[in-house]
Tab-separated table of C-alpha atoms in Angstrom:
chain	number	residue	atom	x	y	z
A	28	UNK	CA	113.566	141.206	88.593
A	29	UNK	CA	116.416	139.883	86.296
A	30	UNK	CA	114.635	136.679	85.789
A	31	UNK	CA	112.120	133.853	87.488
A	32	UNK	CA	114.910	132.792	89.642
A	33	UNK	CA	114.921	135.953	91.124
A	34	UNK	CA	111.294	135.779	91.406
A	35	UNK	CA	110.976	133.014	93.179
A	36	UNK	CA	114.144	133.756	95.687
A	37	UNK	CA	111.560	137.611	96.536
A	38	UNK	CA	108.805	135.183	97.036
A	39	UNK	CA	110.545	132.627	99.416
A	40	UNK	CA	111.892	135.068	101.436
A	41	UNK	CA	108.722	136.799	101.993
A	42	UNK	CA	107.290	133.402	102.432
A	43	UNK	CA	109.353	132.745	104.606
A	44	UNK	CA	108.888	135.538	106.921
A	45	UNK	CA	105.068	135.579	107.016
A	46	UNK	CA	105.476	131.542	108.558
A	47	UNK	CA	108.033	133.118	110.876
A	48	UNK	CA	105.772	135.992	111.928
A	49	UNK	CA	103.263	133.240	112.848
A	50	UNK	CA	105.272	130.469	114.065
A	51	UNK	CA	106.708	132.950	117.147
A	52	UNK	CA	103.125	132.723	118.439
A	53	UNK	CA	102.515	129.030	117.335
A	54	UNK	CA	105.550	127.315	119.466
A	55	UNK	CA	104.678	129.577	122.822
A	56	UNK	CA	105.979	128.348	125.757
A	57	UNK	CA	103.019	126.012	127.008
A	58	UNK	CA	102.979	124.493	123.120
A	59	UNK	CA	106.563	123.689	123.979
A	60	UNK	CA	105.714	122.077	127.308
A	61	UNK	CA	103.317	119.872	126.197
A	62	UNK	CA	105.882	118.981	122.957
A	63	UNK	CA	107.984	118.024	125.287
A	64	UNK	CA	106.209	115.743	127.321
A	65	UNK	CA	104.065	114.245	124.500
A	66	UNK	CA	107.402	113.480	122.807
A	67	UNK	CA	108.825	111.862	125.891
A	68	UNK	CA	105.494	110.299	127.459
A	69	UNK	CA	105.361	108.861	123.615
A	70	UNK	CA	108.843	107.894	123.676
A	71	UNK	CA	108.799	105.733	127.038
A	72	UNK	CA	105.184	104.042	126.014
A	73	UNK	CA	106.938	103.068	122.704
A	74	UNK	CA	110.291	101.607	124.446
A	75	UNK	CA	108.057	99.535	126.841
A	76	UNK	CA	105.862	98.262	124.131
A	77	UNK	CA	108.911	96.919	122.200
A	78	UNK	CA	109.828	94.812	125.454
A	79	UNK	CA	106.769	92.977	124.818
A	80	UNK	CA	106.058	92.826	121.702
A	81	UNK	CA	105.769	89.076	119.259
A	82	UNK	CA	108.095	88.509	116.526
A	83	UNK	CA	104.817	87.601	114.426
A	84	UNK	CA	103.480	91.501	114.504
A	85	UNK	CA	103.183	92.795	110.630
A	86	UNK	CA	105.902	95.209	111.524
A	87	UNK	CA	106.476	95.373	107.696
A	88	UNK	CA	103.196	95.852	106.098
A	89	UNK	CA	102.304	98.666	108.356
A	90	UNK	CA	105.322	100.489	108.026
A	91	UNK	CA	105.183	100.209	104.123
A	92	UNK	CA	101.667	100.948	103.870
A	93	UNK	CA	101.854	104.066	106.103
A	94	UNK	CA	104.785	105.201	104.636
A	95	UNK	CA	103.626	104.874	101.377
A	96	UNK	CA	100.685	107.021	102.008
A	97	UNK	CA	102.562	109.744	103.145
A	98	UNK	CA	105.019	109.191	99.969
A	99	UNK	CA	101.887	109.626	98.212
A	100	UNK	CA	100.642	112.763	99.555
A	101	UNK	CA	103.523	115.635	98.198
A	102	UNK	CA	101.581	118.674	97.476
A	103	UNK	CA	103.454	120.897	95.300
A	104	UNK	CA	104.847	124.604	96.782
A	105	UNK	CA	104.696	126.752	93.983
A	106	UNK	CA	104.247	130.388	95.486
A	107	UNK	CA	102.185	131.417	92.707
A	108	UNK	CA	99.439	134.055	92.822
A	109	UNK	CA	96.543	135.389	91.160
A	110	UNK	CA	98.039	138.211	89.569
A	111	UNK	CA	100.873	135.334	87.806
A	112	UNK	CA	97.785	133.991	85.507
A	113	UNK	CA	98.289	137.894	83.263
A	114	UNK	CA	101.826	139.349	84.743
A	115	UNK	CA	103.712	135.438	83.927
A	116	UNK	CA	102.144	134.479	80.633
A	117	UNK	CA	104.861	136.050	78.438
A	118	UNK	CA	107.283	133.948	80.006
A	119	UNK	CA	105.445	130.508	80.179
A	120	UNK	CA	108.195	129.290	78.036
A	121	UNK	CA	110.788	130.024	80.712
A	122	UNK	CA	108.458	128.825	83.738
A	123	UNK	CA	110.981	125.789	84.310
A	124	UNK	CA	113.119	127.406	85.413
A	125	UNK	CA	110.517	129.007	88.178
A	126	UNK	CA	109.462	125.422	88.998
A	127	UNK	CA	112.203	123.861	89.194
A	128	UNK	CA	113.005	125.986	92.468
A	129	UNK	CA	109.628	125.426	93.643
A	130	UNK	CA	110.010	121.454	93.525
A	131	UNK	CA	113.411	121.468	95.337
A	132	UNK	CA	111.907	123.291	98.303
A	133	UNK	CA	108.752	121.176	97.977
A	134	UNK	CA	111.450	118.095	98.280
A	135	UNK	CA	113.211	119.446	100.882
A	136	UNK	CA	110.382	120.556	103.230
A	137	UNK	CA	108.418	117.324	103.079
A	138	UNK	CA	110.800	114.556	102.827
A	139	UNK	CA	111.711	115.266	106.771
A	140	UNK	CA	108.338	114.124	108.165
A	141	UNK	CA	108.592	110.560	106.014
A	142	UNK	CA	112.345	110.729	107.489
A	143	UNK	CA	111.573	110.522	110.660
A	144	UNK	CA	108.404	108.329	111.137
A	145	UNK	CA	111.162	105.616	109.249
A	146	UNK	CA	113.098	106.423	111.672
A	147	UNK	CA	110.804	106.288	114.233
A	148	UNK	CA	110.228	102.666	113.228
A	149	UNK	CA	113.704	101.379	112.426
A	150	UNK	CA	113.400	100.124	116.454
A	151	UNK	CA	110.472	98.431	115.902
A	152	UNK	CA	112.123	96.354	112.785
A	153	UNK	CA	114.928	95.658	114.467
A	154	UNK	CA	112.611	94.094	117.442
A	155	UNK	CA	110.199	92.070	114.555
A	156	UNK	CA	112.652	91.407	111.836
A	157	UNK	CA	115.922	89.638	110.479
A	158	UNK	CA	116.904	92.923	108.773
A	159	UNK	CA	120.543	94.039	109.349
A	160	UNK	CA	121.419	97.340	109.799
A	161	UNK	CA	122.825	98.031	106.555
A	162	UNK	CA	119.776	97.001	105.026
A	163	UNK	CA	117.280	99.090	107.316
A	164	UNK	CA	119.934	102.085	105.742
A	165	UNK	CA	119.423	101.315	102.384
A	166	UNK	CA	115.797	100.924	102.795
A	167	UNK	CA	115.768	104.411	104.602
A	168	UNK	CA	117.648	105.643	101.280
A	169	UNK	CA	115.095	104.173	98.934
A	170	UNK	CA	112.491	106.254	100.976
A	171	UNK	CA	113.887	109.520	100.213
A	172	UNK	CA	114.270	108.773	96.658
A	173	UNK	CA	110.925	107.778	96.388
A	174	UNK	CA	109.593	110.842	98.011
A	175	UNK	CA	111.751	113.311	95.310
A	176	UNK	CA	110.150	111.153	92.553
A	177	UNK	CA	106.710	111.186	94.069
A	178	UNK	CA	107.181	115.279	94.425
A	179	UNK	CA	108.081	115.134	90.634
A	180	UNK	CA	105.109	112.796	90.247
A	181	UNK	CA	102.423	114.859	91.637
A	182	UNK	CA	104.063	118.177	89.823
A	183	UNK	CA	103.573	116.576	86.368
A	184	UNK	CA	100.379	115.318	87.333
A	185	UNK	CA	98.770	118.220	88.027
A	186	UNK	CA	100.425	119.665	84.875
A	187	UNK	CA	99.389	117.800	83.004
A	188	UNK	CA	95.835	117.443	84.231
A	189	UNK	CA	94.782	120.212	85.651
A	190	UNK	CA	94.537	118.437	89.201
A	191	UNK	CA	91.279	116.613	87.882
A	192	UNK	CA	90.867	113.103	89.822
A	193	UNK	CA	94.236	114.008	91.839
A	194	UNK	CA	93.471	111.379	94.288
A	195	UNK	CA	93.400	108.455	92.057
A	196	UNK	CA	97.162	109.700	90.990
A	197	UNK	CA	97.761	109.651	95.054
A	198	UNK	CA	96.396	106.271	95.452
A	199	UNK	CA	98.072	104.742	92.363
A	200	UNK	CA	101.322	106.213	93.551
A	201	UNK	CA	100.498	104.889	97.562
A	202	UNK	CA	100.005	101.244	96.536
A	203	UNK	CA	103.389	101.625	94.579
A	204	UNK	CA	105.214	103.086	97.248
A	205	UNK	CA	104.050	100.673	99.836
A	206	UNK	CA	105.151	97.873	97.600
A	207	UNK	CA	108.280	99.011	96.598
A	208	UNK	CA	108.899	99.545	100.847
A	209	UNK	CA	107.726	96.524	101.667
A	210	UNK	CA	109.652	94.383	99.391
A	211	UNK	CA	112.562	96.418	100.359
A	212	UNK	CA	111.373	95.512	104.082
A	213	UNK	CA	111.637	91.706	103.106
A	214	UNK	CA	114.567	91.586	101.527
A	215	UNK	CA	113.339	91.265	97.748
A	216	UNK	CA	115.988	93.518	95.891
A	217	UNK	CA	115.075	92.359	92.481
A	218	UNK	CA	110.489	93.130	93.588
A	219	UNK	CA	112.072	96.641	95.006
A	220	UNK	CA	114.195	97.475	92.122
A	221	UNK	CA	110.925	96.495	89.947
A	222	UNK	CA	108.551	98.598	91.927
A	223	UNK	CA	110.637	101.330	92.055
A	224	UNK	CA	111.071	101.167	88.330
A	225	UNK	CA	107.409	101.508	87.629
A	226	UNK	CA	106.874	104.866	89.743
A	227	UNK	CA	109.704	106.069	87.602
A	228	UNK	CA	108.147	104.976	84.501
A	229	UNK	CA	104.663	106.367	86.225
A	230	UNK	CA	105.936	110.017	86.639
A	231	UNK	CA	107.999	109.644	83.267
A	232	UNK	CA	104.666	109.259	82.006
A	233	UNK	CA	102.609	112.262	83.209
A	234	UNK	CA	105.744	114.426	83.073
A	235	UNK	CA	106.292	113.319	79.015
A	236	UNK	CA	102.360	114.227	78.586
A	237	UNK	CA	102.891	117.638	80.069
A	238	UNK	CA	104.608	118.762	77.269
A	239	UNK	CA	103.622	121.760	75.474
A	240	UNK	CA	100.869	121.899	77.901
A	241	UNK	CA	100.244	125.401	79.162
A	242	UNK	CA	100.944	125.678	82.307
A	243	UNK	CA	97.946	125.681	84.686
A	244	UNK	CA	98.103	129.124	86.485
A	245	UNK	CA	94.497	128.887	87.643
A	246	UNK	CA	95.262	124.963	89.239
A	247	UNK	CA	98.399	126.065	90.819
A	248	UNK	CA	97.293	129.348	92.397
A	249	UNK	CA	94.360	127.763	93.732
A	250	UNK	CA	96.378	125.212	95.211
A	251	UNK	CA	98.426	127.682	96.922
A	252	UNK	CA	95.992	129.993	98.204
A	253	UNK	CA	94.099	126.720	100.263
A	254	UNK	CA	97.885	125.742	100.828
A	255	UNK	CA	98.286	129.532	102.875
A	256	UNK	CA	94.483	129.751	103.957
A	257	UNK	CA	94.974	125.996	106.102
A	258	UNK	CA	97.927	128.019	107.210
A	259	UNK	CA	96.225	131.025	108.313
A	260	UNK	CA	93.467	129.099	109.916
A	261	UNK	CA	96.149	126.481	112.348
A	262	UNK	CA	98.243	129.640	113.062
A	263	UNK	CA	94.513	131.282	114.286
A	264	UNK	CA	94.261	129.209	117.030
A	265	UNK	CA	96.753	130.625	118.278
A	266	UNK	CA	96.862	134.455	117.583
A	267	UNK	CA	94.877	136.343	115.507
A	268	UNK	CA	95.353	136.578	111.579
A	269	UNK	CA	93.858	140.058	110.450
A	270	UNK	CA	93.308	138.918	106.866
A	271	UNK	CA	91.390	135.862	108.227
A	272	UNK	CA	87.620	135.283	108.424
A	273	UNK	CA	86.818	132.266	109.919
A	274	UNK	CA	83.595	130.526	108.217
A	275	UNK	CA	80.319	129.604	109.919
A	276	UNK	CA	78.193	126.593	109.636
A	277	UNK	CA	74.770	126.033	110.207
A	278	UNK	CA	75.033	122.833	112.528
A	279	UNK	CA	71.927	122.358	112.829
A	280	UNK	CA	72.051	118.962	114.460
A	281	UNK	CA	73.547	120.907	117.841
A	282	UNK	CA	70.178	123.297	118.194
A	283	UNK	CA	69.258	121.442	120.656
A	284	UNK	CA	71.749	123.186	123.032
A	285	UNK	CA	70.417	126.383	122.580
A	286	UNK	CA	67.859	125.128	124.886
A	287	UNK	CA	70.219	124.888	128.125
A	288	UNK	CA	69.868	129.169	127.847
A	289	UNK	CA	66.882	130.018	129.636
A	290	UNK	CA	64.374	132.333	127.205
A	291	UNK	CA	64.507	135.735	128.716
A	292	UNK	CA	65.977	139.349	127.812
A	293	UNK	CA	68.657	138.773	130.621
A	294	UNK	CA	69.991	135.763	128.316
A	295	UNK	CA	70.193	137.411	124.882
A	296	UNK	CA	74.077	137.982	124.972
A	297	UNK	CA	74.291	134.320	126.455
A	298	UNK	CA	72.412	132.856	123.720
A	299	UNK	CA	74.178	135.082	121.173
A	300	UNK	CA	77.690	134.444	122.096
A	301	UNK	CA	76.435	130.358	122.547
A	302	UNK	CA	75.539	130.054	119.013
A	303	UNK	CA	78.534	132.224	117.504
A	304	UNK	CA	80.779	129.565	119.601
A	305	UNK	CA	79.209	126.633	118.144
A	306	UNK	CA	78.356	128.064	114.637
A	307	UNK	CA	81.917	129.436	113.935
A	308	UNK	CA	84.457	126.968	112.840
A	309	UNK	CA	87.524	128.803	114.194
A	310	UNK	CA	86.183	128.926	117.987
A	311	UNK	CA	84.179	125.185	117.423
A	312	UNK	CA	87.430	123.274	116.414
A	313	UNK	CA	89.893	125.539	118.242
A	314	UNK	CA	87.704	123.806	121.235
A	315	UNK	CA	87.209	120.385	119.804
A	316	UNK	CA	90.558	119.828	118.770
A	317	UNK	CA	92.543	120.616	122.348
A	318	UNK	CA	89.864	118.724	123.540
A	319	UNK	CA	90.260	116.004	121.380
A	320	UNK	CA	93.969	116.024	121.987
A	321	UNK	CA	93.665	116.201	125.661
A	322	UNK	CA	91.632	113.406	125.998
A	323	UNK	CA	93.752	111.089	123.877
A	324	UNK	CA	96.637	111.836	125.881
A	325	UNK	CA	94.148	111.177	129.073
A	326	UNK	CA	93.286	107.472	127.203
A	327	UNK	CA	96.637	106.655	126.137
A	328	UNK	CA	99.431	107.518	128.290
A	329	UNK	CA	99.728	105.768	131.189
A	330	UNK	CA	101.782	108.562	133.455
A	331	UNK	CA	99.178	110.847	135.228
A	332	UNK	CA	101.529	113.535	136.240
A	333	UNK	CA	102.073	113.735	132.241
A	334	UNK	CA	98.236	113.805	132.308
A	335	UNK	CA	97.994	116.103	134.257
A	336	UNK	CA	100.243	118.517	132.886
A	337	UNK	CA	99.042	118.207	129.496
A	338	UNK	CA	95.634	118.434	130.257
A	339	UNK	CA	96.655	121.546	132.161
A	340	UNK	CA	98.433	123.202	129.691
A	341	UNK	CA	95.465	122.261	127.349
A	342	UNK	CA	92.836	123.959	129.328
A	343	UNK	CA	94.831	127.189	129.688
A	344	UNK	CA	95.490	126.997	125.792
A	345	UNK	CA	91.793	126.545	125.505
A	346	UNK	CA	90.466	128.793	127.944
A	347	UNK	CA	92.156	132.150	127.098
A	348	UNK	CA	92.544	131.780	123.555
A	349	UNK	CA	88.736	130.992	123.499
A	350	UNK	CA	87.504	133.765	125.931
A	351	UNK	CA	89.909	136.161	123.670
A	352	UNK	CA	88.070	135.295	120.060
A	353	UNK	CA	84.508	135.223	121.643
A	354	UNK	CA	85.232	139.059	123.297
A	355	UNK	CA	87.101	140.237	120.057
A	356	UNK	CA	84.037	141.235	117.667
A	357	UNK	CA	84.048	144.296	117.699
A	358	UNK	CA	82.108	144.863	114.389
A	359	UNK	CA	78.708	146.544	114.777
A	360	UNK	CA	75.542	144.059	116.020
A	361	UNK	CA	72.197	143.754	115.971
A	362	UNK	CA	72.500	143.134	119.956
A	363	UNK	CA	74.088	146.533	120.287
A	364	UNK	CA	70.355	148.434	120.074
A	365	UNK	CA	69.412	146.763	123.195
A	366	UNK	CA	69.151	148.531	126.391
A	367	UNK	CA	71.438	145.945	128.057
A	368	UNK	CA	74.290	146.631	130.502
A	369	UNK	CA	77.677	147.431	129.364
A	370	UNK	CA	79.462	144.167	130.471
A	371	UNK	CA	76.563	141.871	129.247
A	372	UNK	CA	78.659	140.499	126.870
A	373	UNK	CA	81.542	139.887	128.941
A	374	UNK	CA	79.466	138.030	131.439
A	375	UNK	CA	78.005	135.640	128.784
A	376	UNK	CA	81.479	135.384	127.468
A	377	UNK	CA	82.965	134.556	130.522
A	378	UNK	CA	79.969	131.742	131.216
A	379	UNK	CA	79.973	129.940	128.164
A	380	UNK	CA	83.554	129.725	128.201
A	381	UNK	CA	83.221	127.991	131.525
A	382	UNK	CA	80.496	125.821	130.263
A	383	UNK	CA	82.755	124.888	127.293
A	384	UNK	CA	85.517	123.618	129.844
A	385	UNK	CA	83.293	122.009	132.377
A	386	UNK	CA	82.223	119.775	129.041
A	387	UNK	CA	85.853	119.428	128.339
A	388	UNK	CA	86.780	118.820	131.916
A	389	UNK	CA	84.226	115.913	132.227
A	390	UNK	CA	85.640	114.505	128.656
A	391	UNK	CA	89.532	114.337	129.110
A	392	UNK	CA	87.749	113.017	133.282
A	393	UNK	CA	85.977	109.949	131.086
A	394	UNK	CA	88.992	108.881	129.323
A	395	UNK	CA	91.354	109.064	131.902
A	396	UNK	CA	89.129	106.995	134.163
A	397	UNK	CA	91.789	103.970	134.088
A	398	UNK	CA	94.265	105.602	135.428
A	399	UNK	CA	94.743	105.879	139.428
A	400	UNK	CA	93.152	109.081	141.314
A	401	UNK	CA	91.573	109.605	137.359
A	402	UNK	CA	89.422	112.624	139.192
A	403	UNK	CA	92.532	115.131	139.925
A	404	UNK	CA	92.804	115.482	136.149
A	405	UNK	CA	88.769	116.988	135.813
A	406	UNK	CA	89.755	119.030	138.871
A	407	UNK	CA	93.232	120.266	137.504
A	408	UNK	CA	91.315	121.554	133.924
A	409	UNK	CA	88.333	123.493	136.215
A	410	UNK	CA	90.727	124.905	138.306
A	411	UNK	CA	93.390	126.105	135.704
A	412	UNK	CA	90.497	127.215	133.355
A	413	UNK	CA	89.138	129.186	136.019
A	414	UNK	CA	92.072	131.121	137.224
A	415	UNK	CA	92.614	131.603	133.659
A	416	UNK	CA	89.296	133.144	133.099
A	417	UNK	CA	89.790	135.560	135.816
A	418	UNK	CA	93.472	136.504	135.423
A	419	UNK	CA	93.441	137.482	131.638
A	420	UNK	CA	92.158	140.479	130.268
């Protein structure tokens, strides 16, 4: 490598490719099916809310206050691993040059998500609010330069302070960002310019008091390997991540299920494959979130054919990608030593799966009981989970 700019360019690009490798299994086609309808179910329960909404709704705080917290939150990308805290050291002194890459693509692939939930909102002001459209622009301009200085912000905090107490930094930097917005959002040019003078002064600050700091290797490479690991683990739920070994949690507040698997030798695979679904976190909250996502749909959209597509595609999301993680150890076990038929395990697989989608059947059933005919939606997730069960391998 002729220099840390080069370094960092070999990094991206393998970066790069490893979120690539994942994402192609990520965005499958039912992910994009539900996108799609979430999006536009969304989109038509937001447009007929706006017909009916009062002039007097806090449009304004809300906005600036959720906007700010997501201003707040800009995680620096740095690429950095273990091996950096030996290999770099010799050229701390040039590391600016590294970082200063590393905060442009931190800029770049964050400020989009505060982009568009402004955007999002710019209907809503223009249903609550006096604001013209030139101002809504400007204000949507403020937001992006408040995002590059709250990237810079967080950088030189954790710089600086070895990311000790980073959460007051966030919520010091949140309430200033939400004022800045919201003065913006009422027209107070001289309160925004003032606000938006003391997050510069704020970051000025930290970034002064970094300084002939050294830079902290340890902080940073943490911060990237739980950056890549929360990676790994979302990208999981969808395929499986060699490298990746999901943790397990006592729960000990759910023993009481054990006790719907009758005590006998017939039931050991049941019971084993029951408590490695409820005492691994990748298979519990692979469950629990479709679930959870399912039934908000079922609660809050009022169109049950995009109900019942959703919860469809849901179920067959949950259903094989469950069945597939609970039949995939194939490390040795204790349960192996047993004289117990070949397919035991794929029979207590294939039963607790369908007790996990009965329970989620009756759930997404509950809060979709509003809606007209709510039943067909508890009958669409039993029947689709069931085929599923059967048809994959």
């Amino acid at each position: 490598m002729k220099n840390l700019r080069d370094v960092w360019s070999s990094r991206f690009m393998h970066y790069i490719g490893e979120v690539q490798k994942y994402m192609q299994f990520i965005f499958t086609g039912h992910i994009a099916i539900v996108l799609v309808f979430l999006i536009g179910a969304g989109g038509y329960q937001y447009s007929e809310w706006l017909k009916v909404v009062q002039t007097d709704f806090p449009a304004e705080i809300l906005i600036a206050v959720f906007i700010g917290i997501l201003l707040a939150f800009s995680r620096p990308t740095t690429l950095l691993r273990e091996p950096d805290q030996v290999y770099l050291l010799p050229l701390e002194s040039k590391m600016s040059h590294y970082f200063s890459k590393a905060l442009a693509w931190t800029f770049w692939s964050q400020v989009w998500i505060v982009a568009i939930v402004y955007i999002v909102s710019i209907p809503l002001l223009k249903a609550v609010t006096d604001l013209t459209t030139i101002e809504i622009w400007s204000i949507f301009i403020l937001v992006i330069v408040l995002k590059y200085i709250s990237v810079r912000g967080e950088f030189s905090y954790r710089y600086s302070e070895r990311g000790q107490m980073v959460w007051v930094d966030r919520l010091i930097r949140a309430i200033i960002f939400a004022a800045a917005v919201y003065m913006g959002l009422q027209a107070q040019l001289l309160l925004t310019i003032v606000a938006t003078v003391i997050s510069i002064i704020y970051m000025i600050v930290f970034r002064k008091k970094s300084v002939g700091e050294p830079v902290p290797y340890e902080h940073f490479v943490k911060l990237e390997q739980n950056r890549m690991m929360s990676f790994y683990r979302f990208a999981n739920y969808f395929t499986e991540v060699p490298h990746l070994h999901g943790s397990i949690r006592r729960r000990g507040w759910m023993d009481w299920l054990y006790k719907f698997v009758p005590y006998g030798k017939k039931n050991s695979q049941k019971y084993l494959v029951f408590r490695t679904f409820v005492r691994t976190d990748d298979h519990f909250y692979l469950w629990l979130r479709l679930t959870a996502i399912a039934g908000v749909i079922a609660a809050f959209v009022d169109i049950p054919i995009v109900t019942w597509i959703v919860a469809g595609a849901l179920s067959f999301a949950t259903t094989i990608q469950l069945k597939q993680a609970l039949l995939s150890s194939g490390e040795f076990r204790m349960d192996m030593l047993f004289p117990l038929p070949d397919n035991a395990r794929q029979l207590a697989v294939k039963q607790i799966v369908r007790l996990a989608m009965v329970t989620q059947a009756i759930i997404v059933g509950l809060c979709a009981i509003t809606q007209p005919m709510f039943y067909i939606v508890v009958v669409i997730v039993l029947v689709i989970s069931e085929l599923t069960a059967k048809v994959s391998k």
